[in-house]
Short mmCIF file of C-alpha atoms and ligand atoms in Angstrom, two decimals:
data_model
loop_
_atom_site.label_atom_id
_atom_site.label_comp_id
_atom_site.label_asym_id
_atom_site.label_seq_id
_atom_site.Cartn_x
_atom_site.Cartn_y
_atom_site.Cartn_z
CA MET A 1 78.84 109.19 115.51
CA GLN A 2 81.66 109.18 113.22
CA ILE A 3 81.35 107.44 110.00
CA THR A 4 84.45 106.39 107.85
CA ILE A 5 83.75 105.70 103.97
CA LEU A 6 85.67 102.52 103.28
CA GLY A 7 84.51 102.25 99.80
CA SER A 8 82.92 104.75 97.51
CA GLY A 9 83.03 102.72 94.00
CA THR A 10 81.42 99.58 92.53
CA ASN A 11 82.66 96.08 91.92
CA MET A 12 85.70 96.93 89.57
CA HIS A 13 86.36 100.37 89.90
CA PRO A 14 90.11 101.24 89.08
CA ARG A 15 90.40 103.75 92.21
CA ARG A 16 87.82 103.15 94.40
CA ALA A 17 87.06 100.30 96.54
CA ALA A 18 83.45 99.02 96.60
CA ALA A 19 80.65 99.64 98.99
CA GLY A 20 81.60 99.67 102.69
CA TYR A 21 81.30 102.02 105.66
CA LEU A 22 82.51 102.01 109.30
CA ILE A 23 80.28 103.56 111.70
CA ALA A 24 81.62 104.38 115.33
CA THR A 25 79.28 104.83 118.02
CA ASP A 26 79.62 103.33 121.43
CA ARG A 27 81.02 100.45 119.21
CA PRO A 28 82.06 99.89 115.76
CA ILE A 29 79.74 98.74 113.28
CA LEU A 30 80.34 97.80 109.78
CA LEU A 31 77.76 98.30 107.11
CA ASP A 32 78.48 96.23 103.77
CA PHE A 33 81.99 94.99 103.08
CA GLY A 34 82.48 94.99 99.23
CA PRO A 35 85.71 94.32 97.41
CA ARG A 36 89.03 96.16 98.66
CA THR A 37 87.03 97.65 101.77
CA LEU A 38 89.10 95.42 104.12
CA PRO A 39 92.28 96.70 103.14
CA ASN A 40 90.94 100.34 103.85
CA LEU A 41 89.48 99.05 107.20
CA LEU A 42 93.13 98.11 108.08
CA LYS A 43 94.05 101.67 107.11
CA THR A 44 91.80 103.27 109.68
CA GLY A 45 93.87 101.79 112.39
CA LEU A 46 90.96 100.22 114.27
CA ASP A 47 91.65 96.72 115.58
CA ARG A 48 89.62 94.70 113.21
CA HIS A 49 89.12 91.90 116.11
CA THR A 50 87.31 94.28 117.76
CA ILE A 51 84.29 94.30 115.13
CA GLN A 52 81.24 92.25 116.32
CA HIS A 53 78.64 93.81 114.31
CA LEU A 54 78.27 93.58 110.39
CA ILE A 55 75.17 94.76 108.80
CA PHE A 56 74.51 94.02 105.08
CA THR A 57 72.15 96.07 102.83
CA HIS A 58 71.89 93.17 100.12
CA TYR A 59 74.28 90.48 98.73
CA HIS A 60 75.61 91.85 95.49
CA ALA A 61 79.18 90.93 95.40
CA ASP A 62 80.07 94.47 95.35
CA HIS A 63 78.82 94.73 99.13
CA PHE A 64 79.74 91.61 100.45
CA SER A 65 82.91 89.87 99.11
CA ASP A 66 85.42 90.89 101.43
CA PHE A 67 83.71 89.23 104.45
CA ILE A 68 85.14 86.12 103.01
CA THR A 69 88.58 87.20 103.74
CA PHE A 70 87.50 89.08 106.98
CA PHE A 71 86.01 85.82 108.54
CA PHE A 72 88.73 83.51 107.54
CA ASP A 73 91.24 85.78 109.16
CA ALA A 74 88.91 86.08 112.28
CA VAL A 75 88.95 82.29 112.70
CA CYS A 76 92.80 81.99 112.10
CA HIS A 77 93.33 84.56 114.57
CA ALA A 78 90.97 82.93 117.17
CA LEU A 79 92.09 79.49 116.42
CA TYR A 80 96.16 79.83 115.65
CA GLY A 81 96.85 83.37 116.40
CA GLY A 82 96.63 83.35 120.27
CA GLY A 83 93.99 85.87 119.87
CA SER A 84 90.25 85.81 121.10
CA ARG A 85 87.13 87.67 119.95
CA GLY A 86 83.58 88.02 120.68
CA ALA A 87 80.56 86.97 118.98
CA LEU A 88 80.07 88.17 115.57
CA HIS A 89 76.49 89.47 114.95
CA ILE A 90 75.62 89.45 111.33
CA TYR A 91 72.40 91.36 110.25
CA GLY A 92 70.82 91.59 106.89
CA PRO A 93 67.92 91.04 104.53
CA PRO A 94 65.68 87.96 104.23
CA GLY A 95 68.21 85.43 102.87
CA THR A 96 70.86 86.26 105.29
CA LYS A 97 70.68 82.98 107.38
CA ARG A 98 70.48 80.76 104.08
CA LEU A 99 73.52 82.60 102.68
CA PHE A 100 75.66 82.49 105.76
CA GLY A 101 74.38 79.23 106.98
CA THR A 102 75.76 77.97 103.52
CA LEU A 103 79.13 79.55 103.70
CA LEU A 104 79.77 78.54 107.28
CA ASP A 105 79.14 74.91 106.66
CA THR A 106 80.92 74.98 103.32
CA ILE A 107 84.13 76.72 103.32
CA PRO A 108 86.98 75.10 104.88
CA VAL A 109 87.83 76.35 108.19
CA PHE A 110 84.72 78.30 108.40
CA SER A 111 82.73 75.95 110.81
CA SER A 112 85.58 75.81 113.21
CA ALA A 113 84.99 79.24 114.34
CA PRO A 114 85.48 79.33 117.97
CA PHE A 115 83.25 82.04 118.67
CA LYS A 116 79.52 82.45 118.12
CA VAL A 117 78.08 83.70 115.01
CA MET A 118 74.65 85.11 115.32
CA LEU A 119 72.81 85.68 112.17
CA ARG A 120 69.58 88.14 112.17
CA GLU A 121 67.45 88.79 109.39
CA VAL A 122 65.83 92.30 109.71
CA HIS A 123 63.20 93.74 107.32
CA ARG A 124 61.22 96.65 108.88
CA ARG A 125 61.56 96.08 112.50
CA PRO A 126 64.05 98.70 114.20
CA PHE A 127 66.74 97.14 116.19
CA HIS A 128 69.62 98.46 118.74
CA ILE A 129 73.17 97.89 118.75
CA GLY A 130 74.42 99.30 122.02
CA GLN A 131 72.75 102.68 122.04
CA THR A 132 72.39 103.06 118.50
CA LYS A 133 69.14 102.59 117.12
CA ILE A 134 68.81 101.23 113.43
CA ILE A 135 65.67 101.19 111.39
CA PRO A 136 65.88 99.00 108.25
CA ILE A 137 63.57 99.62 105.21
CA PRO A 138 63.35 98.00 101.77
CA MET A 139 64.58 99.95 99.00
CA THR A 140 63.81 99.78 95.31
CA HIS A 141 66.68 98.20 93.69
CA THR A 142 66.37 94.78 91.86
CA ASP A 143 63.56 92.31 91.74
CA SER A 144 65.61 89.38 92.43
CA GLN A 145 66.47 90.22 96.20
CA VAL A 146 65.53 92.69 99.22
CA CYS A 147 67.84 95.41 99.43
CA LEU A 148 67.56 97.59 102.73
CA GLY A 149 68.31 100.96 103.54
CA TYR A 150 69.19 101.82 107.01
CA ARG A 151 68.70 104.98 109.15
CA PHE A 152 70.95 105.27 112.34
CA ALA A 153 70.29 107.52 115.52
CA TYR A 154 72.77 107.89 118.18
CA GLN A 155 72.93 110.47 120.82
CA GLY A 156 70.51 112.77 119.01
CA ARG A 157 72.35 112.54 115.59
CA THR A 158 71.24 110.87 112.51
CA ALA A 159 72.38 109.24 109.20
CA SER A 160 71.03 107.15 106.54
CA PHE A 161 72.27 104.82 104.01
CA SER A 162 70.42 104.02 100.96
CA GLY A 163 72.53 100.75 100.05
CA ASP A 164 71.58 100.53 96.18
CA ALA A 165 68.51 102.22 95.63
CA MET A 166 66.47 103.78 93.05
CA ALA A 167 64.27 107.01 94.19
CA SER A 168 61.55 105.93 96.57
CA ASP A 169 59.14 106.89 99.00
CA ASN A 170 61.01 104.49 101.36
CA LEU A 171 64.27 106.02 100.74
CA ILE A 172 62.81 109.59 101.27
CA LYS A 173 61.56 108.21 104.82
CA ILE A 174 64.88 106.93 105.90
CA CYS A 175 66.49 110.02 105.04
CA ARG A 176 63.96 112.55 106.42
CA GLY A 177 65.70 115.31 108.16
CA VAL A 178 68.87 113.50 108.93
CA ASP A 179 72.30 115.04 109.54
CA VAL A 180 73.91 112.93 106.89
CA ALA A 181 72.53 111.05 104.07
CA ILE A 182 74.79 108.71 102.03
CA MET A 183 73.34 107.81 98.90
CA ASP A 184 73.93 105.42 95.74
CA CYS A 185 74.80 107.78 92.96
CA SER A 186 76.06 105.05 90.64
CA PHE A 187 75.48 107.40 87.49
CA SER A 188 76.00 110.80 85.87
CA SER A 189 72.72 112.52 85.22
CA ARG A 190 73.98 112.80 81.67
CA SER A 191 74.14 108.75 81.41
CA PRO A 192 71.73 107.21 83.77
CA GLY A 193 71.23 103.44 84.08
CA ALA A 194 69.06 100.95 85.57
CA SER A 195 68.53 99.97 89.46
CA HIS A 196 70.53 103.00 90.71
CA MET A 197 69.83 106.60 90.93
CA HIS A 198 71.84 109.26 89.00
CA ALA A 199 72.81 112.55 90.52
CA GLU A 200 70.13 114.74 90.09
CA GLN A 201 67.72 112.09 91.59
CA CYS A 202 69.86 112.00 94.60
CA GLY A 203 69.68 116.01 94.87
CA LYS A 204 65.77 115.53 94.50
CA VAL A 205 65.51 112.99 97.30
CA ALA A 206 67.79 115.03 99.44
CA SER A 207 65.69 118.07 98.83
CA GLU A 208 62.35 116.33 99.61
CA ALA A 209 63.64 114.67 102.61
CA GLN A 210 65.36 117.85 103.72
CA VAL A 211 68.43 116.35 104.74
CA LYS A 212 71.20 118.48 106.20
CA LYS A 213 74.31 117.12 104.30
CA LEU A 214 74.24 114.98 101.12
CA VAL A 215 77.10 112.46 100.32
CA LEU A 216 77.18 110.86 96.93
CA SER A 217 78.85 107.28 96.82
CA HIS A 218 78.86 104.12 95.03
CA PHE A 219 79.99 105.63 91.88
CA TYR A 220 80.67 103.72 88.60
CA PRO A 221 83.88 104.92 86.77
CA LEU A 222 81.90 106.91 84.16
CA ALA A 223 80.03 108.98 87.05
CA ASP A 224 83.58 110.03 88.24
CA ARG A 225 84.17 111.77 84.95
CA SER A 226 81.09 114.38 85.38
CA ASN A 227 80.57 116.74 88.00
CA VAL A 228 77.99 114.94 90.07
CA VAL A 229 77.80 117.57 92.90
CA LYS A 230 76.97 120.21 90.35
CA GLN A 231 74.05 117.97 89.03
CA ALA A 232 72.77 117.11 92.42
CA GLY A 233 73.07 120.77 93.36
CA LYS A 234 70.42 121.83 90.71
CA TYR A 235 67.96 120.37 93.08
CA PHE A 236 69.60 120.37 96.68
CA SER A 237 70.88 123.53 98.29
CA GLY A 238 72.24 122.17 101.43
CA LYS A 239 76.17 120.88 101.53
CA ILE A 240 76.89 118.09 99.16
CA ILE A 241 80.10 116.03 99.31
CA LYS A 242 81.39 113.53 96.94
CA ALA A 243 82.66 110.65 98.76
CA LYS A 244 86.15 109.09 98.55
CA ASP A 245 87.69 106.06 100.24
CA LEU A 246 88.84 106.77 103.90
CA LEU A 247 86.89 109.99 103.96
CA HIS A 248 85.92 110.88 107.80
CA LEU A 249 82.58 112.23 108.67
CA GLN A 250 81.93 113.63 112.32
CA VAL A 251 78.17 113.41 112.24
ZN1 LIG B 1 73.09 95.95 94.31
ZN1 LIG B 2 76.11 98.05 94.67
#
């Protein structure tokens, strides 16, 4: 399994794209699609028209908004660009069908897509994309919507993605023993905030879940100005990486 970080920041970060990850197993899978992640996806060299599987953790704009540009481009490519593409499968928390149903019905050109768009709401039930097993579990984030964390397993290797999350038993569960855990580290431990973890909490979760490698991501600009790796390292003695855009991880 290979993971490329398309975005390690948040909505308005000056140097980082917002949330997005490209996971390559026996096919490419995109997890979240925040602002500025699409240009980073192009930089990976992957043909974007080969992407058939999009997974969303939740629908705050910093995890979602580049889908609009991606989908408009996909429809134009298939309609006018002489290209073709296979079906697009979109997976996400409850509300996925309503959100994409509305977008596809409302935005000009979207309803003309000459390829199938399959919408699937996942909650706790594991599903497969090719040979990759994916387990979704609700995280603790905000009260207004469900945010799902995901655990990926492929050819004996495992990775977990917290989405946006505070520390919880469910987060520890999806991270249990994984080769790589990518976590929401929105804040420095010196200036914690609501709805997300700070670095020390990420370290605690990684330690409790006994992950092999911790990747800190989803930084607000303030978190960038303190040593989050050192803070997480107070509680976790394994390898800790501070994510950056286009960082490539071989899992
Ligand atoms: Zn969020
Ligand atoms: Zn977020």
